[in-house]
Amino acid sequence: MGIRQDRSGRWRAELKSGREYVAGRTFDTKREAEAWLSRERASLAGGVDPRAGKVLVRKAFATWLVDREGTVAIKTTKADRSVLKALPPGVANLHVNRVTDREVQRCINDWSRRYAESTVKRYRATLMAFFASCIHERMITVNPVSRTRVPAQLTPAAEMMPFSRQELGAVRDEIAVLNPALADAVWLAGWTGLRWSELREVRVADFVEVPVPRLVIRRAQPEGIGTKRPKSGRTRHVPLVDAVLPLVKSMTAGKGPNDLLVTTENGARLYATAFKNSTHWAETGRGRRLHDLRHTAACLWLEAGVSPTTVQAWMGHADLKTTQRYLHYLGTSADETGLSRLNQWGRAGGARPAGEDQ
């Protein structure tokens, strides 16, 4: 039968393929031994080799990373490697076929206490892909990640804090005293909504004047990663208002078509840390992130009356709901009407609220 009781009173189950020993485990009860043997026989009959699943998760994961390299983006490869470093020993040192959804859920809960929710979701997706490959390699039959979930975190996400037009001008003036070239970069980012990775990769040839002056955003270069497509995966056209058009023209002076449009005073590519140090961003930025310059452009456009669908195209948003966040930030016409009525109390014969001093 493959099950026997040893001298200690425990039950030993042994799986064989013909006469060849495949795997074995010892249990406290005969029922547990029978259940395990039944599962392993079913796996073996389905083409799953229990011996293959005896490799440690950390070793199998490292092998998977090597096989995966070159088939995904460099950024994805780096994120995958960070998952291996973040795996708790309780999972990393288990055999692949011993990992259950309970161990994975405990791992995810631990991550949720240390990382942002978006990071945990990305880590979980990587684990899902890893164990899916284990199924493909016939090491296991069920993905232990599929029944897990990422707990919702109570910590609020970072809110957008766009500059007003006056604030943006003041920030530019303050930075111009320290570094005129970087002040120009701030002004351009605040009026075009370019992501930082796009701002540091836009080329002179991407500036087009006919039929309307605009920047054609074809590429991005996140720091530490090679050139790639923009986040949306599509090319987009961003018009240039009169407030920045002369600046962009001056940026092209003496440069070739393939040269970087936005650079430091020495003509070098922008880097966030160096930028923040040179501009004293902790003070001049008024508590904003660099990404808030992108939010600033969207708000300026909408304030000027540009339609949300047009702003969606200029920003490269895949979903109009993303663009509508800025409308909620700016307030609606109903908000303006309500505020106007509140401000009219007691004016021009308007009724005063009860209890107001005469």
XYZ file of C-alpha atoms in Angstrom:
358
model
C 0.000 0.000 0.000
C 2.985 2.342 0.520
C 2.075 3.147 4.134
C 3.543 1.535 7.237
C 3.800 2.274 10.940
C 7.316 2.679 12.314
C 8.599 1.838 15.800
C 7.750 5.272 17.170
C 4.096 4.772 16.293
C 4.110 7.303 13.471
C 3.008 6.495 9.938
C 5.405 6.465 6.989
C 4.063 6.976 3.459
C 6.274 6.172 0.470
C 5.571 7.042 -3.153
C 7.028 4.811 -5.851
C 7.001 4.823 -9.622
C 7.027 1.139 -10.421
C 9.758 -0.142 -8.118
C 11.624 3.164 -8.024
C 11.377 5.207 -4.820
C 10.179 8.745 -5.538
C 9.333 10.429 -2.233
C 8.341 9.731 1.344
C 7.022 11.498 4.444
C 6.169 10.579 8.024
C 2.908 11.639 9.685
C 1.323 11.434 13.135
C -1.816 9.692 11.850
C -2.549 7.124 9.186
C -5.230 9.359 7.703
C -2.696 12.137 7.029
C -0.319 9.638 5.437
C -3.055 8.273 3.171
C -4.153 11.765 2.123
C -0.582 12.793 1.277
C 0.068 9.613 -0.694
C -3.156 10.061 -2.616
C -2.228 13.622 -3.603
C 1.283 12.663 -4.628
C 0.054 9.751 -6.735
C -2.389 12.070 -8.480
C 0.427 14.541 -9.156
C 2.676 11.817 -10.492
C -0.103 10.542 -12.732
C -0.599 14.082 -14.033
C 3.042 14.385 -15.012
C 4.267 16.244 -11.910
C 7.516 14.896 -10.498
C 7.534 15.332 -6.680
C 11.328 15.122 -6.719
C 11.533 18.225 -8.893
C 9.602 20.198 -6.298
C 12.150 19.451 -3.581
C 14.385 22.326 -4.640
C 14.423 25.301 -2.243
C 12.372 28.334 -3.249
C 15.391 30.670 -3.107
C 17.383 28.420 -5.459
C 14.503 27.873 -7.853
C 13.766 31.614 -7.823
C 17.395 32.461 -8.639
C 17.311 30.033 -11.576
C 14.031 31.533 -12.752
C 15.545 35.034 -12.667
C 18.400 33.928 -14.914
C 15.996 32.305 -17.386
C 13.731 35.363 -17.321
C 16.504 37.900 -17.913
C 16.416 39.286 -21.418
C 12.751 38.390 -21.920
C 11.402 41.301 -19.864
C 12.322 44.955 -19.421
C 15.389 45.856 -17.371
C 13.165 47.612 -14.829
C 11.110 44.430 -14.408
C 14.265 42.365 -13.935
C 15.434 44.693 -11.163
C 12.033 44.525 -9.481
C 12.107 40.709 -9.661
C 15.509 40.622 -7.962
C 14.234 42.815 -5.153
C 11.512 40.238 -4.473
C 14.123 37.530 -3.910
C 15.883 39.765 -1.368
C 12.581 40.537 0.363
C 11.456 36.906 0.721
C 11.349 35.921 4.421
C 13.421 32.829 5.360
C 10.215 30.982 6.203
C 9.372 30.941 2.492
C 12.791 31.171 0.849
C 14.058 28.039 2.638
C 10.996 25.895 1.938
C 10.881 23.328 -0.828
C 8.817 24.585 -3.740
C 6.252 21.805 -3.332
C 5.856 22.573 0.388
C 4.743 26.178 -0.089
C 1.042 26.726 0.543
C -1.189 29.768 0.313
C -0.807 30.193 4.095
C 2.960 30.779 3.863
C 2.515 33.133 0.917
C -0.224 35.120 2.692
C 1.966 35.517 5.788
C 4.751 36.737 3.515
C 2.439 39.277 1.852
C 1.160 40.470 5.231
C 4.747 41.002 6.357
C 5.498 43.018 3.223
C 2.394 45.134 3.811
C 3.814 46.254 7.142
C 7.046 47.409 5.492
C 6.248 48.550 1.950
C 3.694 50.633 0.074
C 0.607 48.834 -1.195
C 1.650 49.305 -4.843
C 5.022 47.676 -4.089
C 3.371 44.718 -2.367
C 1.049 44.228 -5.346
C 4.048 44.206 -7.667
C 5.882 41.702 -5.452
C 2.819 39.462 -5.368
C 2.586 39.572 -9.172
C 6.219 38.466 -9.377
C 5.563 35.555 -7.009
C 2.550 34.597 -9.098
C 4.712 34.495 -12.237
C 7.420 32.471 -10.469
C 5.067 29.771 -9.200
C 3.318 29.701 -12.576
C 6.688 28.756 -14.071
C 6.990 26.031 -11.424
C 3.695 24.605 -12.654
C 5.001 24.757 -16.216
C 8.113 22.853 -15.092
C 5.823 20.220 -13.484
C 7.142 20.920 -10.001
C 3.700 21.706 -8.535
C 0.096 21.520 -9.685
C -1.467 24.542 -7.950
C -0.203 28.121 -7.712
C -0.076 28.969 -3.975
C -0.304 32.691 -4.722
C -3.655 32.537 -6.511
C -5.722 32.408 -3.294
C -3.855 35.223 -1.528
C -4.648 38.927 -1.446
C -2.878 42.159 -0.636
C -4.373 43.825 2.463
C -5.624 47.348 1.940
C -3.350 49.825 3.672
C -4.759 52.624 5.789
C -1.864 54.987 5.073
C -3.132 57.588 2.581
C -1.390 57.834 -0.763
C 0.666 60.916 -1.530
C -1.694 63.673 -2.668
C -1.006 65.890 -5.642
C 0.160 69.392 -4.772
C 0.330 71.380 -8.010
C 1.744 74.897 -8.109
C -0.447 77.831 -9.028
C 0.757 79.933 -11.941
C 2.062 82.562 -9.535
C 3.841 79.985 -7.394
C 5.437 78.355 -10.438
C 6.799 81.733 -11.527
C 8.125 82.453 -8.045
C 9.853 79.061 -7.869
C 11.448 79.653 -11.245
C 12.742 83.057 -10.162
C 14.229 81.682 -6.936
C 15.978 78.808 -8.710
C 17.224 81.112 -11.480
C 19.426 82.830 -8.901
C 21.049 79.481 -8.124
C 21.029 77.803 -11.549
C 19.327 79.412 -14.584
C 19.373 76.226 -16.691
C 17.541 74.224 -14.049
C 15.076 77.070 -13.508
C 14.219 76.784 -17.211
C 13.712 73.037 -16.778
C 11.229 73.686 -13.947
C 9.315 76.237 -16.025
C 9.143 73.889 -19.025
C 8.016 70.903 -16.926
C 5.349 72.996 -15.213
C 3.829 74.054 -18.544
C 4.170 70.807 -20.527
C 3.396 68.092 -17.981
C 6.364 65.971 -19.024
C 7.326 63.210 -16.633
C 10.842 63.500 -15.236
C 11.948 60.499 -17.318
C 10.569 62.206 -20.448
C 12.043 65.619 -19.642
C 15.548 64.154 -19.405
C 15.211 62.292 -22.723
C 13.399 64.756 -25.018
C 15.550 65.677 -28.047
C 15.910 68.781 -30.213
C 14.255 66.905 -33.116
C 11.184 66.411 -30.911
C 10.461 70.162 -31.099
C 8.090 70.844 -34.003
C 6.777 74.307 -34.989
C 4.367 73.486 -37.858
C 1.374 73.494 -37.870
C 1.464 74.342 -34.144
C 4.504 74.525 -31.847
C 4.710 71.348 -29.815
C 6.923 68.654 -28.330
C 6.556 65.122 -29.650
C 7.091 62.734 -26.724
C 8.404 59.463 -28.125
C 10.805 58.226 -25.456
C 11.561 58.224 -21.743
C 14.627 57.331 -19.734
C 14.034 56.533 -16.062
C 17.226 56.940 -14.065
C 19.308 53.764 -13.993
C 17.341 52.260 -16.878
C 17.848 52.433 -20.633
C 15.690 54.428 -23.026
C 12.158 53.087 -23.395
C 8.735 54.060 -24.661
C 6.675 56.534 -22.603
C 4.616 55.062 -19.783
C 1.497 54.940 -21.970
C 3.437 53.082 -24.669
C 2.288 55.654 -27.235
C 3.719 58.818 -28.765
C 1.898 61.985 -27.762
C 2.007 65.650 -28.798
C 2.230 68.394 -26.175
C 1.582 71.981 -27.395
C 3.835 74.814 -26.300
C 2.185 77.953 -24.962
C 3.687 81.384 -25.567
C 5.024 81.351 -21.999
C 7.529 78.617 -22.894
C 7.910 78.772 -26.682
C 10.779 81.314 -26.696
C 12.519 79.260 -24.005
C 12.322 76.052 -26.042
C 13.660 77.850 -29.110
C 16.624 79.097 -27.073
C 17.254 75.547 -25.822
C 17.736 74.338 -29.410
C 20.373 76.959 -30.240
C 23.706 75.425 -31.294
C 22.468 71.851 -30.936
C 22.000 69.016 -33.399
C 18.700 67.155 -33.952
C 19.706 64.224 -31.726
C 21.040 66.342 -28.856
C 19.165 66.531 -25.555
C 16.830 69.511 -25.398
C 16.846 69.999 -21.612
C 20.242 69.802 -19.925
C 22.298 71.234 -17.101
C 24.466 74.318 -17.597
C 27.281 71.999 -18.706
C 25.101 70.232 -21.262
C 24.744 67.052 -19.197
C 21.640 64.949 -18.721
C 19.382 65.772 -15.753
C 19.559 63.648 -12.603
C 17.043 64.082 -9.806
C 19.443 64.043 -6.863
C 21.851 66.516 -8.456
C 18.903 68.686 -9.517
C 17.497 68.812 -5.977
C 20.874 69.633 -4.491
C 21.652 72.364 -7.013
C 18.229 74.014 -6.715
C 17.842 73.588 -2.928
C 14.545 71.918 -3.816
C 13.741 71.143 -0.183
C 13.250 74.910 0.279
C 12.476 76.256 -3.190
C 10.087 73.416 -4.017
C 7.735 74.403 -1.182
C 7.157 70.831 -0.088
C 6.329 69.568 -3.572
C 7.688 66.540 -5.423
C 9.162 66.861 -8.904
C 6.127 64.939 -10.166
C 3.918 67.787 -8.959
C 5.257 69.835 -11.875
C 3.366 67.421 -14.130
C 0.215 67.907 -12.054
C 0.745 71.664 -12.331
C 0.525 71.607 -16.117
C -2.743 69.651 -16.100
C -4.294 72.083 -13.627
C -3.123 75.130 -15.586
C -4.613 73.751 -18.787
C -7.949 72.916 -17.178
C -8.086 76.301 -15.419
C -7.631 77.951 -18.796
C -10.693 76.111 -20.127
C -9.057 73.312 -22.137
C -11.434 70.339 -22.340
C -10.652 67.280 -20.174
C -10.434 65.020 -23.241
C -7.796 67.292 -24.781
C -5.860 67.381 -21.512
C -6.095 63.590 -21.406
C -4.384 63.398 -24.797
C -1.699 65.931 -23.864
C -0.945 64.135 -20.590
C -0.984 60.675 -22.163
C -3.602 59.297 -19.778
C -5.102 55.978 -20.839
C -8.322 56.652 -18.907
C -10.289 59.905 -18.705
C -10.914 59.173 -15.005
C -7.245 59.875 -14.357
C -7.607 63.330 -15.912
C -10.799 64.031 -13.988
C -8.861 63.848 -10.718
C -7.590 67.320 -11.534
C -11.143 68.623 -11.915
C -11.939 67.368 -8.416
C -8.811 69.121 -7.150
C -9.698 72.421 -8.821
C -13.344 72.260 -7.798
C -16.473 72.255 -9.950
C -18.864 74.949 -11.113
C -21.208 73.797 -8.327
C -18.462 74.558 -5.807
C -17.998 78.017 -7.286
C -21.754 78.704 -7.239
C -22.080 77.554 -3.649
C -19.142 79.659 -2.518
C -20.508 82.677 -4.345
C -23.827 82.330 -2.526
C -22.085 82.028 0.833
C -20.106 85.184 0.123
C -23.283 87.067 -0.836
C -24.907 86.657 2.584
C -25.867 90.074 3.899
C -24.797 91.850 0.707
C -27.160 93.828 -1.519
C -30.140 93.028 0.687
C -29.376 89.326 0.938
C -30.603 87.465 3.992
C -28.213 87.074 6.908
C -27.811 83.705 8.588
C -29.638 83.326 11.902
C -27.681 84.581 14.908
C -25.305 86.837 12.900
C -24.433 90.123 14.602
C -26.036 93.184 13.098
